[in-house]
Amino acid sequence: MNYLHNRFQKEADKMAQDYAASIPFDQRLYRQDIKGSTAHARMLAKQGIITESDAETIIEGLTLIQEEIEQGKFQFKPELEDIHMNIEARLFERIGDVAGKLHTARSRNDQIALDLRLFTKEEIAKTIGELKTLQSSLVELAEANKDVIMPGYTHLQQAQPVLLAHHLLAYFEMFQRDKERFHDCLKRTDVLPLGSGALAGVSYPIDREFVARELGFSKVSTNSLDAVSDRDFIIEYEASAAITMMHLSRLAEEIILWSSAEFGFIEIGEGYTTGSSIMPQKKNPDIAELARGKTGRVYGHLMAILTTMKALPLAYNRDMQEDKEGLFDTVDTLHSTLRVFAEMVKTIKVNVKRVRDAIKKDYILATDLADYLVRKGVPFREAHSVITKLSEYAIASDKSFHELSLSEYHNFSPLFTEDVYVITLESSVAARNVIGGTSLQQVEAALTRAREILRQAQNDKVCHFE
Ligand code: ARG
């Protein structure tokens, strides 16, 4: 009986231990953890809190542990709970009791905050780089199809003609704002939390500025309670990621629509589609569909971390251990989606004829006909109502605007003259020559600007990790 009780108790303990362990996922932070510990040990020695030779022994031990991990020789143990304790326990095995000096003037609470900030900074730099690459692919595709006119849509109804390049450059703008958001998120991530201790600061004469310099942080946190319990930088990364995924998902949706038989505007490279086993005519846009689908999980992670944080009293609470898996999955999903999109966009072939033919009748020029009357002195609202009636008539008689005779036009307004036939898709596009408009002149200026932004960004290091 006693024996059985013990056994069950042990099993229950083991279950709780596994439940609490973060090592299955936070082992991913080993590099940041060792980097942080190395800088911390250097600072402790510089401040005379430990001896130089102890610091050297510790740093050598940490270096060897990093090698073990990278060679796959390190045994991660769930009973040691997390990455910090796994590394520290191994340090004891390798260098003996001096290992116990490393955790002076530090707590796992400021240590995990540090690891996560180091990690997030690196991922922000990568994300911004990938956004740039995707922008370049879009610029190339726009450039290659610079004067292709397509129907522009509102409500997915043909509205006004636009240049395909103009449409593609709209995504350039979205990804430009996304980059700015990540740059902005970097500012608040780039703050050193180490030195906050468990929650109140530490009682040793540490040099936080030195650690910040060693680790490449531009600021030091100014409130210890906040520093150990703040996960805003993760929330900001995930919020920015959610917005970027939303943009990618919109692009995905258009790629899916445009490659359908109904639209037929584009063809995606074979590597990015799959055939159907029973319907040979199909080329499924799987990659675009998956990106659209994965957007959901990124939104989910954002909602999860917001919810985890929302009622936590200061300072650290174990709930916060839940921040990691969502962050890791967000980072992985965003990186892979951005990378695969940059390549997929390069394979897109535009079917110029289909794009053009999609504008079946020239009813898409209705706004231009209204503008024509406005230029002849008709107030816009009235011109609009005249053209509405004219369009209804043209549609009912199955004629395009160009097929209507001048006398048919005159049934709607005496102001129409021969020059109404000069209104074409080309003239419509060319007329929209305002900043941000779709005229070729504006689109060429936008392309030049886009290339300039990408060229400047090349020299612009996001942070020292890049
Ligand atoms: N594994 C923990 C986490 O990820 C590290 C900090 C633990 N601190 C503590 N006092 N138990 O949040």
Short mmCIF file of N, CA and C and ligand atoms in Angstrom, two decimals, residues 20-23 25-26 29 81-84 107-113 116 198 231 316-324, ligand 1:
data_model
loop_
_atom_site.label_atom_id
_atom_site.label_comp_id
_atom_site.label_asym_id
_atom_site.label_seq_id
_atom_site.Cartn_x
_atom_site.Cartn_y
_atom_site.Cartn_z
N ALA A 20 5.29 21.86 -16.00
CA ALA A 20 5.96 23.14 -15.73
C ALA A 20 7.18 23.38 -16.61
N ALA A 21 7.70 22.34 -17.20
CA ALA A 21 8.96 22.49 -17.94
C ALA A 21 8.78 23.30 -19.21
N SER A 22 9.73 24.20 -19.44
CA SER A 22 9.70 24.95 -20.70
C SER A 22 10.85 24.51 -21.60
N ILE A 23 11.70 23.62 -21.10
CA ILE A 23 12.88 23.25 -21.89
C ILE A 23 12.56 22.66 -23.27
N PHE A 25 10.73 23.75 -25.43
CA PHE A 25 10.70 24.85 -26.42
C PHE A 25 11.72 25.95 -26.15
N ASP A 26 12.02 26.24 -24.87
CA ASP A 26 12.92 27.39 -24.67
C ASP A 26 14.39 27.05 -24.91
N LEU A 29 16.44 29.19 -27.08
CA LEU A 29 17.09 30.44 -26.65
C LEU A 29 18.50 30.23 -26.10
N GLU A 81 13.83 21.87 -15.75
CA GLU A 81 12.83 22.88 -16.07
C GLU A 81 13.07 23.72 -17.32
N ASP A 82 14.07 24.61 -17.27
CA ASP A 82 14.17 25.54 -18.40
C ASP A 82 15.60 25.64 -18.92
N ILE A 83 15.80 26.47 -19.91
CA ILE A 83 17.11 26.60 -20.55
C ILE A 83 18.15 27.14 -19.57
N HIS A 84 17.73 28.06 -18.70
CA HIS A 84 18.68 28.67 -17.76
C HIS A 84 19.27 27.61 -16.84
N SER A 107 18.58 37.14 -11.65
CA SER A 107 17.48 36.22 -11.36
C SER A 107 17.05 35.63 -12.70
N ARG A 108 16.35 34.52 -12.67
CA ARG A 108 15.84 34.01 -13.94
C ARG A 108 14.81 34.96 -14.53
N ASN A 109 14.26 35.81 -13.69
CA ASN A 109 13.25 36.74 -14.21
C ASN A 109 13.85 37.80 -15.14
N ASP A 110 14.99 38.35 -14.74
CA ASP A 110 15.59 39.31 -15.69
C ASP A 110 16.36 38.57 -16.78
N GLN A 111 16.76 37.33 -16.47
CA GLN A 111 17.48 36.55 -17.48
C GLN A 111 16.58 36.18 -18.66
N ILE A 112 15.36 35.71 -18.37
CA ILE A 112 14.47 35.32 -19.48
C ILE A 112 14.02 36.56 -20.27
N ALA A 113 13.83 37.67 -19.55
CA ALA A 113 13.45 38.90 -20.26
C ALA A 113 14.57 39.29 -21.23
N LEU A 116 14.72 36.84 -24.31
CA LEU A 116 13.63 37.10 -25.26
C LEU A 116 13.86 38.39 -26.05
N ALA A 198 15.18 39.86 -9.46
CA ALA A 198 13.90 39.15 -9.47
C ALA A 198 12.76 40.13 -9.71
N ARG A 231 6.06 42.38 -21.43
CA ARG A 231 6.17 41.57 -22.65
C ARG A 231 5.58 42.34 -23.84
N TYR A 316 6.87 39.49 -12.12
CA TYR A 316 6.86 38.25 -12.90
C TYR A 316 5.82 37.27 -12.37
N ASN A 317 5.15 36.59 -13.27
CA ASN A 317 4.26 35.47 -12.94
C ASN A 317 4.56 34.36 -13.92
N ARG A 318 4.37 33.15 -13.44
CA ARG A 318 4.76 32.01 -14.28
C ARG A 318 3.93 31.92 -15.56
N ASP A 319 2.75 32.50 -15.52
CA ASP A 319 1.92 32.54 -16.74
C ASP A 319 2.74 32.99 -17.95
N MET A 320 3.71 33.86 -17.65
CA MET A 320 4.45 34.49 -18.74
C MET A 320 5.32 33.52 -19.53
N GLN A 321 5.53 32.36 -18.96
CA GLN A 321 6.26 31.32 -19.69
C GLN A 321 5.53 30.95 -20.98
N GLU A 322 4.22 31.23 -20.99
CA GLU A 322 3.38 30.94 -22.16
C GLU A 322 3.65 31.88 -23.34
N ASP A 323 4.54 32.86 -23.13
CA ASP A 323 4.81 33.81 -24.22
C ASP A 323 5.60 33.20 -25.37
N LYS A 324 6.33 32.11 -25.06
CA LYS A 324 7.36 31.67 -26.01
C LYS A 324 6.86 30.94 -27.25
N1 ARG B 1 10.99 29.45 -17.66
C1 ARG B 1 10.64 30.70 -17.12
C2 ARG B 1 9.84 31.50 -18.16
O1 ARG B 1 9.94 31.18 -19.27
C3 ARG B 1 11.87 31.48 -16.74
C4 ARG B 1 11.68 32.40 -15.58
C5 ARG B 1 11.36 31.60 -14.39
N2 ARG B 1 11.33 32.38 -13.21
C6 ARG B 1 10.83 31.90 -12.09
N3 ARG B 1 10.87 32.65 -11.06
N4 ARG B 1 10.29 30.71 -12.02
O2 ARG B 1 9.14 32.40 -17.86
#
